[in-house]
Coordinates of C-alpha atoms in Angstrom, one line a residue:
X22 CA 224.8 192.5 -157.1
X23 CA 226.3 190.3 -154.0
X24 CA 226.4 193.9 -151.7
X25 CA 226.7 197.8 -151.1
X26 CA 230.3 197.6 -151.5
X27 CA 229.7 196.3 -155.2
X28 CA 226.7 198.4 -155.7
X29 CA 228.7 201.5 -154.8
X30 CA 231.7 200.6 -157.4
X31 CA 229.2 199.9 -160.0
X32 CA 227.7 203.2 -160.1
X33 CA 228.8 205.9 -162.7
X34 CA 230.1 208.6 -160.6
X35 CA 227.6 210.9 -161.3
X36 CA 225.2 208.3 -159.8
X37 CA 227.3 208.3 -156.5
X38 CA 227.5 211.9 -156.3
X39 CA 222.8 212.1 -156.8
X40 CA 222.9 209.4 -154.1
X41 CA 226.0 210.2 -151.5
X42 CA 223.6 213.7 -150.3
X43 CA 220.1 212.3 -150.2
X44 CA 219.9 211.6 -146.8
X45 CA 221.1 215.5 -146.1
X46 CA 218.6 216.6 -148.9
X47 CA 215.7 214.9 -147.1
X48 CA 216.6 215.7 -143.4
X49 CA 215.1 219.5 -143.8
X50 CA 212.1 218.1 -145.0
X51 CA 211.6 215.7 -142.2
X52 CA 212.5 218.6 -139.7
X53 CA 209.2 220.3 -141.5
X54 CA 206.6 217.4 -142.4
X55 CA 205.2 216.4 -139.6
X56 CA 204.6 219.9 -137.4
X57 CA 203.3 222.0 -140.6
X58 CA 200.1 222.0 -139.6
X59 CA 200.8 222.6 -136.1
X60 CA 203.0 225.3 -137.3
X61 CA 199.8 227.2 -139.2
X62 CA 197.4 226.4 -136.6
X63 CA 198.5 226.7 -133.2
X64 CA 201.6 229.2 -133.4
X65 CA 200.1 231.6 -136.4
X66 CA 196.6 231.1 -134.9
X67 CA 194.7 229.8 -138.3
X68 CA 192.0 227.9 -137.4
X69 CA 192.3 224.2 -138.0
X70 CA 190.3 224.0 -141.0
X71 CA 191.6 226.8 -143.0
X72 CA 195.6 225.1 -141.6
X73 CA 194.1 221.8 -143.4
X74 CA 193.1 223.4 -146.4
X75 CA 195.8 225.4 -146.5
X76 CA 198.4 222.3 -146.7
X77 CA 196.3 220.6 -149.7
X78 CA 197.5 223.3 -151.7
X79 CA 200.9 221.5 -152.0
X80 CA 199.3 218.5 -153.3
X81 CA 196.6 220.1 -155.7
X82 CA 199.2 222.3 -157.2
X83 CA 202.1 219.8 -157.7
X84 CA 199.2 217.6 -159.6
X85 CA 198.5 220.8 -161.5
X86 CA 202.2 221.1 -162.3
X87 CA 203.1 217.8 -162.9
X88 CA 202.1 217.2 -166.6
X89 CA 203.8 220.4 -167.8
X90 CA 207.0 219.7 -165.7
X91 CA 206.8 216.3 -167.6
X92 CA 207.0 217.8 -171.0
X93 CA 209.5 220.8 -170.0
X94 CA 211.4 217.9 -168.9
X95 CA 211.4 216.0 -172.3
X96 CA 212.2 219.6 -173.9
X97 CA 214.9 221.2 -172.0
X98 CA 216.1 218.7 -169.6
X99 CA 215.7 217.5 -165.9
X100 CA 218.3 219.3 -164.6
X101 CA 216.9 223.0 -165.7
X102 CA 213.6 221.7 -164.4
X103 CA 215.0 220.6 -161.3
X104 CA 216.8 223.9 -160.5
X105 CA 213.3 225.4 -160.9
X106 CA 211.6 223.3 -158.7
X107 CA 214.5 224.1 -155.9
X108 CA 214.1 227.6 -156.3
X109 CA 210.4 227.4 -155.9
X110 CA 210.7 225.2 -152.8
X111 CA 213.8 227.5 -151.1
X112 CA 211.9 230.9 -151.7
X113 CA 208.5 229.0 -150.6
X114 CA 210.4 227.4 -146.9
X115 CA 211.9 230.9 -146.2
X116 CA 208.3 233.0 -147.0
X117 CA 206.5 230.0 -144.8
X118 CA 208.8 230.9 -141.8
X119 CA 207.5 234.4 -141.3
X120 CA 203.9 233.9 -142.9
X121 CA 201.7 235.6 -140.6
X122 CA 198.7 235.8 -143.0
X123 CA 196.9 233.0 -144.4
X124 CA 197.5 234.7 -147.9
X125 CA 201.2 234.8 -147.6
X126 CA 201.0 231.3 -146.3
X127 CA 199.0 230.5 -149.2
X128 CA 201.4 231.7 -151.8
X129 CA 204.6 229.7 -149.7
X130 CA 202.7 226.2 -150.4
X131 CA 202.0 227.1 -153.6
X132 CA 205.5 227.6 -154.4
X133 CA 206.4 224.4 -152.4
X134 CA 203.8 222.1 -154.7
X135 CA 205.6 223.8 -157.8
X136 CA 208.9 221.8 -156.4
X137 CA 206.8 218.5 -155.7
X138 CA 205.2 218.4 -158.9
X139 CA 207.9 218.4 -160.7
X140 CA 211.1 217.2 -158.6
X141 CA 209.1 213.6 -158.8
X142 CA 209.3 213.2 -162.6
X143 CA 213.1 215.2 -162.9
X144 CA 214.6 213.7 -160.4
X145 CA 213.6 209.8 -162.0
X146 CA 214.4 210.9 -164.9
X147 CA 217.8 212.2 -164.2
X148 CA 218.8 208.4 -162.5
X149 CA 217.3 207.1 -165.0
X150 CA 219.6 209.4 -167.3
X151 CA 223.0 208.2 -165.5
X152 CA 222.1 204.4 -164.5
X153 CA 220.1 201.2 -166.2
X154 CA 219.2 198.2 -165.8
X155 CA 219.0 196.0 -162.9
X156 CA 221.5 198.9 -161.5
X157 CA 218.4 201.3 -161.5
X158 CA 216.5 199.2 -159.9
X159 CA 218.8 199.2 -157.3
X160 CA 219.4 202.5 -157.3
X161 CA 215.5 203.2 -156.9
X162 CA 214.9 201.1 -153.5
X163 CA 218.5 202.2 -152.0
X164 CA 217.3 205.9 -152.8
X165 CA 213.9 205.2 -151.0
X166 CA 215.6 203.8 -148.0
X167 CA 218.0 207.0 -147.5
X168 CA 215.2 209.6 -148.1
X169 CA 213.6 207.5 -145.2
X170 CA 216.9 207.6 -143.3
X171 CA 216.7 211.3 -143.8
X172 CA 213.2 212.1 -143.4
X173 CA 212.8 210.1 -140.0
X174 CA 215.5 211.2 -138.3
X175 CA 214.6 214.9 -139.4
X176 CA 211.5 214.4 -137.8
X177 CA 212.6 213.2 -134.0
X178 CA 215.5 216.1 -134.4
X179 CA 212.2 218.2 -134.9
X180 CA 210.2 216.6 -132.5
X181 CA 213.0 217.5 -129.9
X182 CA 213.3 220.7 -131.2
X183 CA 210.3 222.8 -132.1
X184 CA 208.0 224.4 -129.0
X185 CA 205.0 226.1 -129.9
X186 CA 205.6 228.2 -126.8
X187 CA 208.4 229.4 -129.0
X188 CA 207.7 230.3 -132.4
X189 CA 211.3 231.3 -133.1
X190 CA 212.0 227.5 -133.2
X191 CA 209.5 227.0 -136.1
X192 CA 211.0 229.9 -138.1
X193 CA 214.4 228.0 -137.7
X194 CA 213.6 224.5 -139.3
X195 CA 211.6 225.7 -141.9
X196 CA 215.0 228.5 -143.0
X197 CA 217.3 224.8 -142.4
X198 CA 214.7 223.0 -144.7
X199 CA 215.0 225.8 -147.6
X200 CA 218.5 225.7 -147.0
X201 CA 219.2 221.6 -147.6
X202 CA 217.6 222.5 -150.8
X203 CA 220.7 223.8 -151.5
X204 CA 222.6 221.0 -151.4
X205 CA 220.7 219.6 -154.2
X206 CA 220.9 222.9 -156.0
X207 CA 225.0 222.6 -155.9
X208 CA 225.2 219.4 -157.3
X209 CA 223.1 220.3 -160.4
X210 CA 225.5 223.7 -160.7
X211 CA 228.7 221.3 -160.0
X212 CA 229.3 217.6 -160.6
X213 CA 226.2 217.0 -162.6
X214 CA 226.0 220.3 -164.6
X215 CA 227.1 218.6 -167.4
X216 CA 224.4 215.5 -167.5
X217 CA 222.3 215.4 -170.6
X218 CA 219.8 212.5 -172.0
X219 CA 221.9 209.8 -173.6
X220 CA 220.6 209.4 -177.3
X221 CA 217.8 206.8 -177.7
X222 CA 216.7 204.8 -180.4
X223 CA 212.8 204.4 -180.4
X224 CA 211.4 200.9 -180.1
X225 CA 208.3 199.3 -180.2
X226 CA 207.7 199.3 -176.5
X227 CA 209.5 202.5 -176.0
X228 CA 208.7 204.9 -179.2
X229 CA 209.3 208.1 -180.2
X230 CA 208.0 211.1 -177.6
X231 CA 204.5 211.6 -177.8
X232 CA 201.4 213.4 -176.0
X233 CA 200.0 212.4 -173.0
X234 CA 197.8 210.9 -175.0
X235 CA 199.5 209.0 -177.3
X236 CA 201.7 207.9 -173.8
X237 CA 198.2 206.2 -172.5
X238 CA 197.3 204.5 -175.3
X239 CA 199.7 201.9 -174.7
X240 CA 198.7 199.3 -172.8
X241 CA 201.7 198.9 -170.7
X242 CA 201.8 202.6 -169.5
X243 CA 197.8 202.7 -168.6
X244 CA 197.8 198.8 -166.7
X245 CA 201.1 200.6 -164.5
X246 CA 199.1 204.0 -163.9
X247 CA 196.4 202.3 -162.4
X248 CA 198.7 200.0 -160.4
X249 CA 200.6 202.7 -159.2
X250 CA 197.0 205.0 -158.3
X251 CA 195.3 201.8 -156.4
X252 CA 198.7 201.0 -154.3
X253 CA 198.6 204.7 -153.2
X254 CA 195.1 204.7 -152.6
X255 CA 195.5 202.4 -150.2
X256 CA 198.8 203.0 -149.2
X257 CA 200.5 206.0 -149.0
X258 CA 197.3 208.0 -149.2
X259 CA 196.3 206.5 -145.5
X260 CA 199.4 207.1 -143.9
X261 CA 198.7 210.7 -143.1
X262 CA 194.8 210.2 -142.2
X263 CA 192.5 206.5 -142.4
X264 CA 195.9 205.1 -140.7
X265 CA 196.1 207.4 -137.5
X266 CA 192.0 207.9 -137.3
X267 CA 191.5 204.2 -137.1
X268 CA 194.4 203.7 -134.6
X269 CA 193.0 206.5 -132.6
X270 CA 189.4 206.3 -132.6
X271 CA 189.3 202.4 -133.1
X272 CA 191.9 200.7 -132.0
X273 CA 192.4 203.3 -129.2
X274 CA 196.2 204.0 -129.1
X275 CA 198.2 206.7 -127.8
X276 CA 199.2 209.5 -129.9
X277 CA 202.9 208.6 -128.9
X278 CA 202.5 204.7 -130.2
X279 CA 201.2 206.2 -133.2
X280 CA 204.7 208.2 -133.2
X281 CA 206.7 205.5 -132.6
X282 CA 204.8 203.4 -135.3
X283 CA 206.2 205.9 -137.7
X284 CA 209.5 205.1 -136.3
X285 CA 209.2 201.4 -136.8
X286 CA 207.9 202.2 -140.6
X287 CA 211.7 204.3 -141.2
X288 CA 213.8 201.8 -139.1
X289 CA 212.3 198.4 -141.5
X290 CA 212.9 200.5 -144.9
X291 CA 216.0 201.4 -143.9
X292 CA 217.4 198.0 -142.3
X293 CA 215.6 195.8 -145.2
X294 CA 216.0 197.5 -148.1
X295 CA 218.9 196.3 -149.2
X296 CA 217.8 193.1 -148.1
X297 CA 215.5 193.0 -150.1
X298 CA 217.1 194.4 -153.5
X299 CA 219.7 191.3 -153.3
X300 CA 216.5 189.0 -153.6
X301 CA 214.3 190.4 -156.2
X302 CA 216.9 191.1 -158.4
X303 CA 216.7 189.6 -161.9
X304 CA 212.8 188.3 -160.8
X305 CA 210.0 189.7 -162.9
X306 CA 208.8 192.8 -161.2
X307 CA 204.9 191.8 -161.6
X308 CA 205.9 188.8 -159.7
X309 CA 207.5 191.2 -156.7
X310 CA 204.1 193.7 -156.9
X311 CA 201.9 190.8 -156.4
X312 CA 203.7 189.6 -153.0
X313 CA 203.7 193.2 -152.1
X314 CA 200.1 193.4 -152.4
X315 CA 199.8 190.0 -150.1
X316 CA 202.0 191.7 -147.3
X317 CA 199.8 194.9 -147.3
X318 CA 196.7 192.5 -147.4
X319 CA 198.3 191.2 -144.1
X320 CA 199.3 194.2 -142.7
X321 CA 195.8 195.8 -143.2
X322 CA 194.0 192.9 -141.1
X323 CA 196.2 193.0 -138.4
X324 CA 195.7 196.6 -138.5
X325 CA 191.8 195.8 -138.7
X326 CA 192.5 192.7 -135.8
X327 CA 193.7 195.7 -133.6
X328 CA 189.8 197.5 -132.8
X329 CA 189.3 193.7 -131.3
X330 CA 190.4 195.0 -128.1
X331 CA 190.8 199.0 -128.2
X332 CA 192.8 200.7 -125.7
X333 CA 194.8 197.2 -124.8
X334 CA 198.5 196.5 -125.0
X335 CA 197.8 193.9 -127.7
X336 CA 195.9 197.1 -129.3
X337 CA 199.7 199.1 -129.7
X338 CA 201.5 196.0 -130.5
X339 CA 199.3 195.2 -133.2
X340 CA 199.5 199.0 -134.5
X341 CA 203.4 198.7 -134.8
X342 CA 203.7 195.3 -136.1
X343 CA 200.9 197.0 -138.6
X344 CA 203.6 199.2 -139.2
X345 CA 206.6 196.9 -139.8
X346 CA 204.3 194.9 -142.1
X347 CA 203.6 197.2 -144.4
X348 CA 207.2 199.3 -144.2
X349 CA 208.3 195.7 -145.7
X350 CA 205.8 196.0 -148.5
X351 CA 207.1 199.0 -149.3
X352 CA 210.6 197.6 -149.7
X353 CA 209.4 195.8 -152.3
X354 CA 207.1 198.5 -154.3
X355 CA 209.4 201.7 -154.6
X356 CA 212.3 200.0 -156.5
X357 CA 210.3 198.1 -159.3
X358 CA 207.7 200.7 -160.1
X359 CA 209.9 203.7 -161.1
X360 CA 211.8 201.1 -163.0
X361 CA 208.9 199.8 -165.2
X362 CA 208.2 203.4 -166.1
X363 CA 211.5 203.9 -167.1
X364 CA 212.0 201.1 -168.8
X365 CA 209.5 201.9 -170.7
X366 CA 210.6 204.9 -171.7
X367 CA 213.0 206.4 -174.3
X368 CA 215.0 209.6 -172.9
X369 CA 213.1 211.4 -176.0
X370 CA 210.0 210.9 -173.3
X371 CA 211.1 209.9 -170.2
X372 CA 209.8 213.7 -168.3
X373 CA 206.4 212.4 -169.6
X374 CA 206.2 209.0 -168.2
X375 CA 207.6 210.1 -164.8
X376 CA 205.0 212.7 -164.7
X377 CA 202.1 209.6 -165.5
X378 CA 204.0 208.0 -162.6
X379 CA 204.1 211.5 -160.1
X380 CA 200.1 212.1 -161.2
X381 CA 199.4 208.6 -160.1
X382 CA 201.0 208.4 -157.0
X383 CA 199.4 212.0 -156.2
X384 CA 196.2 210.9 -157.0
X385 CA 196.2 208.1 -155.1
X386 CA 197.6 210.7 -151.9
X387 CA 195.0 213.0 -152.6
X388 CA 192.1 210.4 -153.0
X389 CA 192.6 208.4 -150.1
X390 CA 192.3 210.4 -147.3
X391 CA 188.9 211.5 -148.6
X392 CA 187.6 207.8 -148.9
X393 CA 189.2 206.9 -145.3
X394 CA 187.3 210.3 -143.7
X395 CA 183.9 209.3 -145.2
X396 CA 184.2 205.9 -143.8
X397 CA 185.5 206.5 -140.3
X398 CA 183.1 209.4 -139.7
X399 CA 180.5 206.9 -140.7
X400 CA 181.3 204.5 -138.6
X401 CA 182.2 201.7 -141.2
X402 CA 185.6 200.4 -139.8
X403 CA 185.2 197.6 -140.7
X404 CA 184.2 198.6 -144.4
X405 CA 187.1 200.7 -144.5
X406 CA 189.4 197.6 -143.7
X407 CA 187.8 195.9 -146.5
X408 CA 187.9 198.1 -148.7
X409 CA 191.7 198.1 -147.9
X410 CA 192.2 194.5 -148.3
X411 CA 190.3 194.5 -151.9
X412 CA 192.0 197.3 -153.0
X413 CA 195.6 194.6 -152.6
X414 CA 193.6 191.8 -154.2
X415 CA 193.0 194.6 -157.2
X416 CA 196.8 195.7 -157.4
X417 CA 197.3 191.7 -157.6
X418 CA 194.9 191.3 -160.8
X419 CA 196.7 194.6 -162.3
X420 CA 200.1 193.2 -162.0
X421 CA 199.0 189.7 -163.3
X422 CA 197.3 191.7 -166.1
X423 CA 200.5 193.6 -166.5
X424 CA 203.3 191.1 -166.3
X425 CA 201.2 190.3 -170.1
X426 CA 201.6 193.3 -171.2
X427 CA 205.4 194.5 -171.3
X428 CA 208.7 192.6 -172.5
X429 CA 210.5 190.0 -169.9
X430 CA 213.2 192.8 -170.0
X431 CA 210.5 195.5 -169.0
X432 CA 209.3 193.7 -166.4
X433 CA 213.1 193.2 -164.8
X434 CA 214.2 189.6 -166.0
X435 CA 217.7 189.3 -167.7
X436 CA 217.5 187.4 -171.0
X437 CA 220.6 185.5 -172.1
X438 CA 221.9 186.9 -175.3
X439 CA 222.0 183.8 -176.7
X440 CA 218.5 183.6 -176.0
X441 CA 217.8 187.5 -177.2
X442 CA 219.4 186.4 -180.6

């Protein structure tokens, strides 16, 4: 793959139709995610921890969801599962608009972490369904760099937009977020309506659908779970809270560097992603998760470098370059995951190991905020950047232990045929 023109040409074009709208899809959500809370608390008047525990419902019950979506997945198919989940998610946008009650509020989220506990495991499967090999790899990081794309600028059009002086404007995004849903929703009714699960013979890596448990007894699938759960642990899951508390309370930042750090996170995904697909291409994928680990290692002691001098210039430089840093760890970690669980899976069982993946990466999201709060209202900065650190020195061991574990073609390296024979 020498560039996007290529990439583009070598995608089936049901592949070019799930990734020509993802941008679009994601823009409502970004127009939503980062004033939700502000929405429930300071224009419906919910006090700020009932808003906060009312916004974990989307993650508790998309974990709840997650295993059975997985297995309706394997037995009717992503796309009816997928049309499910967008229903869920359009009817729970349009009830949050006019929620006025915590109850009806409530119910909205609900229906919002039915679409996130399943649209996770459908919508991997259903790439993994129309493109393989090195293509899906690809296809995984160039997704993650559009729903970026789409999810940043959604948020500054919201920033610009909302006022909580003017609740209307809150009612508006969250009607435009259920209706980009739609878009989604036309493409499963249209061009992809006819997309079913290519026939699969089982093989001794990838065998014939199983439980859950029968799924985790394989070594492969259990050392890649607990990958995925320790780099959202310390990833994703502080990006919402131990990464703004520490800039804030210890490194002493503006709320608006904070802000623009999230704009540096967007603008390296989306400029490098490519990039970086070009160079890991054909190299084992273990290989690409332990350099990941080594640029989030560095990203969280320059983070940790920033409480050094709180409130200081150097302070909000080091907070965005923590930023940038770890943005370009992520380039490396969203395309060769979802491809390892799909490569290990057959399409009589691919809802199933996309759901392993979604639990693991919610777990992580749930988990981490919880270990960053007891730290930082402790006072243990810097235990909480070592714990950080170790945590990237653990993903390393996993992937080392790991790259043992699965096939050279599992873990993203081309073997010759006359090699294979």
């Amino acid at each position: 793959m020498v560039g996007i023109g290529s990439f583009w040409r070598a995608l089936p074009v049901e592949g070019r139709w799930l990734l020509s709208t993802v941008a679009i899809q994601t823009l409502g959500r970004g127009l939503t995610l980062p004033f939700t809370v502000i929405y429930l608390h300071e224009v419906r008047g919910f006090d700020l921890g009932l808003s906060g525990a009312l916004m974990s419902l989307i993650a508790i019950t998309g974990l709840i969801v997650t295993g059975p979506g997985g297995v309706l997945i394997d037995r009717y198919g992503a796309r009816a599962v997928l049309l499910g989940g967008l229903t869920a998610m359009i009817a729970g946008c349009t009830l949050l608009a006019f929620a006025t009650h915590p109850a009806v509020a409530a119910v909205a989220l609900v229906l919002m972490g039915v679409n996130f506990g399943v649209s996770w495991p459908g919508f991997n499967a259903l790439v993994a369904t129309v493109v393989d090999g090195d293509l899906r790899q690809q296809y995984f990081g160039v997704n993650f760099a559009l729903v970026n794309l789409g999810i940043g600028v959604g948020g500054i059009l919201g920033g610009f937009y909302v006022d909580v002086g003017a609740p209307e404007t809150f009612t508006v995004i969250f009607l435009v977020d259920a209706a980009s849903s739609l878009v989604p929703m036309a493409l499963l009714l249209g061009p992809l309506r006819h997309v079913r699960p290519r026939a699969a013979e089982a093989t001794e890596e990838a065998p014939e659908a199983g439980s859950y448990r029968e799924l985790l007894r394989r070594p492969a699938v259990v050392w890649l779970t607990l990958l995925t759960f320790l780099a959202m642990f310390i990833g994703y899951g502080q990006m919402e809270a131990g990464f703004p508390a520490f800039a804030r309370q210890v490194a002493e930042v503006s709320t608006r560097v904070i802000g623009f750090s999230f704009a540096v996170n967007t603008a390296v995904i989306v400029l490098l992603q490519f990039a970086v697909l070009k160079r890991i291409s054909g190299r084992r994928r273990t290989r690409v998760m332990m350099v990941m680990a080594t640029v989030w290692a560095g990203s969280w002691l320059l983070l940790g470098a920033t409480g050094l001098l709180p409130g200081s210039l150097a302070a909000a430089i080091g907070v965005l370059a923590f930023m940038g840093v770890f943005a370009f760890g992520e380039t490396l970690l969203q395309p060769t995951v979802p491809a390892m669980y799909n490569d290990l899976a057959t399409d009589r069982n691919r809802g199933r190991i996309n759901a392993i993946n979604s639990a693991a990466f919610q777990g992580g999201a749930i988990t981490g905020p919880i270990v960053a709060g007891l730290l930082l209202d402790l006072d243990l900065q810097a235990w909480y950047i070592a714990v950080m650190v170790l945590g990237c020195v653990g993903i390393g061991v996993l992937a080392s232990v790991l790259e043992r574990r699965v096939s050279p073609a599992v873990n993203g390296v081309t073997v010759p045929a006359d090699v294979a024979e």
